[in-house]
Amino acid sequence: MSLQPTRPMMAASYGLLAIAAVVSIVPFLYILSTSIKDTRSLFSYPPEWIPDQVFWGNYAKLLQETSFLNWTANTFMVGIMITVLKLAIDAMAAYALAKLDFVGKRAVSAVLLTAVAIPVAALIIPLFFLVRDMGLLNTYWALILPALANPLGIFLLRSFIVSLPDDLLHSARLDGAGEFRIFVQIILPLISSGLVVHAIFTFMLQYTNFLWPLVAIQTESRQVLTVGIASLKSNFVVDWGLISAASLLATIPITLLFLALQRFFMAQSLSSALKG
Amino acid sequence: MTGAAIEFRSVCKAYGDFQAVRDLDLAIPKREFLVLLGPSGCGKSTILKLLAGIEDPTSGEIFVNGSLVNYLLPRDRNVAMVFQNYALYPHMSVARNIAYPLKSRKGEARNRAMVHEKVLQAANLVEISDQLEKRPEALSGGQRQRVALARALVRDPEVFAMDEPLSNLDAQLRDAMRQHLTALHRRVGKVTIYVTHDQHEAMTMADRIVVLKDGVVQQVGTPREVFNAPTNTFVAGFLGNPKMNIGPGISLGRDSVRIGEFDLKTNCGTGPKGAPLLVGLRPTDARHEGGSNCIQGTVTALEYTGADTVVTLSTSASVDLRFRHTNASSCTEGKTAAFFYAAEHVHVFDQEGRRM
């Protein structure tokens, strides 16, 4: 079978990609359009994509009358804390599991693997009691600590470290380096692409996490973006313009982050695919 | 304490049920270039790892310069190792690779100027001082090997341990590096333990060769001793190209043996008359004329190798015999040919394969 794409095949794939692009972009444009309308033009019929009069009121209200900036700051603070701590913990655990021999290694692996299989929803209630009893409810630690316990990243980084030749470590040991020095000077630089992938995943996951912050944080000013935006909808009125403005602003930082690291991210997924 | 730089005493290493090294007793004097030779899986690399401290022996003791090193960490043993795949740090420049052993040691040359000078010295010794700023990936195999050597040299270690360092290089480069390594050893004058499965490397470089099989030392000796008086059929067959002919024979008593219909005089012992034994004849020891020690047969194959020709004879001996002929134009397939052996070149082994 020839792998050379034929013209109709090309046309078909471009068609499909175009549809996919429209499907993912149109909602954004709709949100953008909604966010710059006042309440009256919002419900005008037929709906207009570009309002006659651009209305910035939603943004002004969002930044002045809600805790939006607070939520953003909280989200970043929590996200960065989690990413940094998680990378440090996961990389060390991955190194130990990949390259060191210790008693109970298989048991530890088994426990970690089991933990991956437990759905988050099943953990919410016991986790709530645990965090409450530790007196951490309604603090940032309630958001940070549980996120660190997710072992998936250990397995990701472990696969990177396993692929490093043992002789490299032997050589470093003979050269006089201790385990921590080997970890910092040899392992970490050589798995930097894995660390970036893990960091992006971790940060994005945290950025979009909704359920746990909803449960764990009660004070509005300490809330993160996801829950904060949802709370803009009161029981009686839904201010679509305001919510759209918030949603749009919230997507900007994460989009920029992805764009900045995208080249690295793609290259890595590709090269790990090629290595097989 | 003996004057040996390194000593293994009854060292064993087992991985589960697998015995990688059995009861190794070996003393290595200062300045010696010792080659561990054997087929893959014979335990030769394991011996290096035991010495370097990468692996711990299951039992036995290892001494370096008279002191027990069993419980020392690799970094405290003063053994520098060169790995088969070089094990260079890919994210560091050549200069940083070479400097790494200096920088990672506590209390040692932290002084930048001194580190730089030592790096230059080591790089000069292996002639790569013009590559210092490059990354390993930008270097050829031979250059990488030199960097690995320089990294070992820079520490000024007591012992160099080299694990098949030339096996990833092409034949020409290997030749050049072999000479380079030998010259380097003479200059540096430290004990070098060199692991290889290549008999040519072993013969040309070694002061002494240790032949290993299944974790057991078969023979220790100079290349000449090991080649001319192999202690058993394994050593006899492992060294020499083409392989030694080994076929069943019987003792004629005194100093003669019979293989097929041929009676051969030998310098080896022969045991009681009529005893079955094994007779070994190196293809390369064959002569084209002279004496009564003669093997005759029909030529069944001719392999031209350039400098000479390997002739295969079908004889009354129960195995085909091969001989090297320096001028085989007189041989034709299907015709008879004769080869002569000096008594010193007729090797005799007992039925278990031990030299008599």
PDB file of C-alpha atoms in Angstrom, chain A residues 16 25 51 54 65 70 91 108 152 172 174 184 258:
ATOM      1  CA  LEU A  16     -11.840  17.421   8.345  1.00  0.00           C
ATOM      2  CA  ILE A  25     -12.596  28.279  17.414  1.00  0.00           C
ATOM      3  CA  PRO A  51     -22.051  44.614  18.052  1.00  0.00           C
ATOM      4  CA  VAL A  54     -18.278  47.765  21.533  1.00  0.00           C
ATOM      5  CA  GLU A  65     -16.306  44.725  41.288  1.00  0.00           C
ATOM      6  CA  ASN A  70      -7.413  37.782  43.352  1.00  0.00           C
ATOM      7  CA  ALA A  91      11.939  13.499  39.860  1.00  0.00           C
ATOM      8  CA  VAL A 108       6.357   1.056  46.520  1.00  0.00           C
ATOM      9  CA  LEU A 152       1.392   9.750  37.427  1.00  0.00           C
ATOM     10  CA  ALA A 172      29.747   9.591  37.898  1.00  0.00           C
ATOM     11  CA  LEU A 174      33.607   6.603  40.193  1.00  0.00           C
ATOM     12  CA  VAL A 184      21.196  17.282  40.172  1.00  0.00           C
ATOM     13  CA  PHE A 258       1.556  26.821  25.897  1.00  0.00           C
TER      14      PHE A 258
END
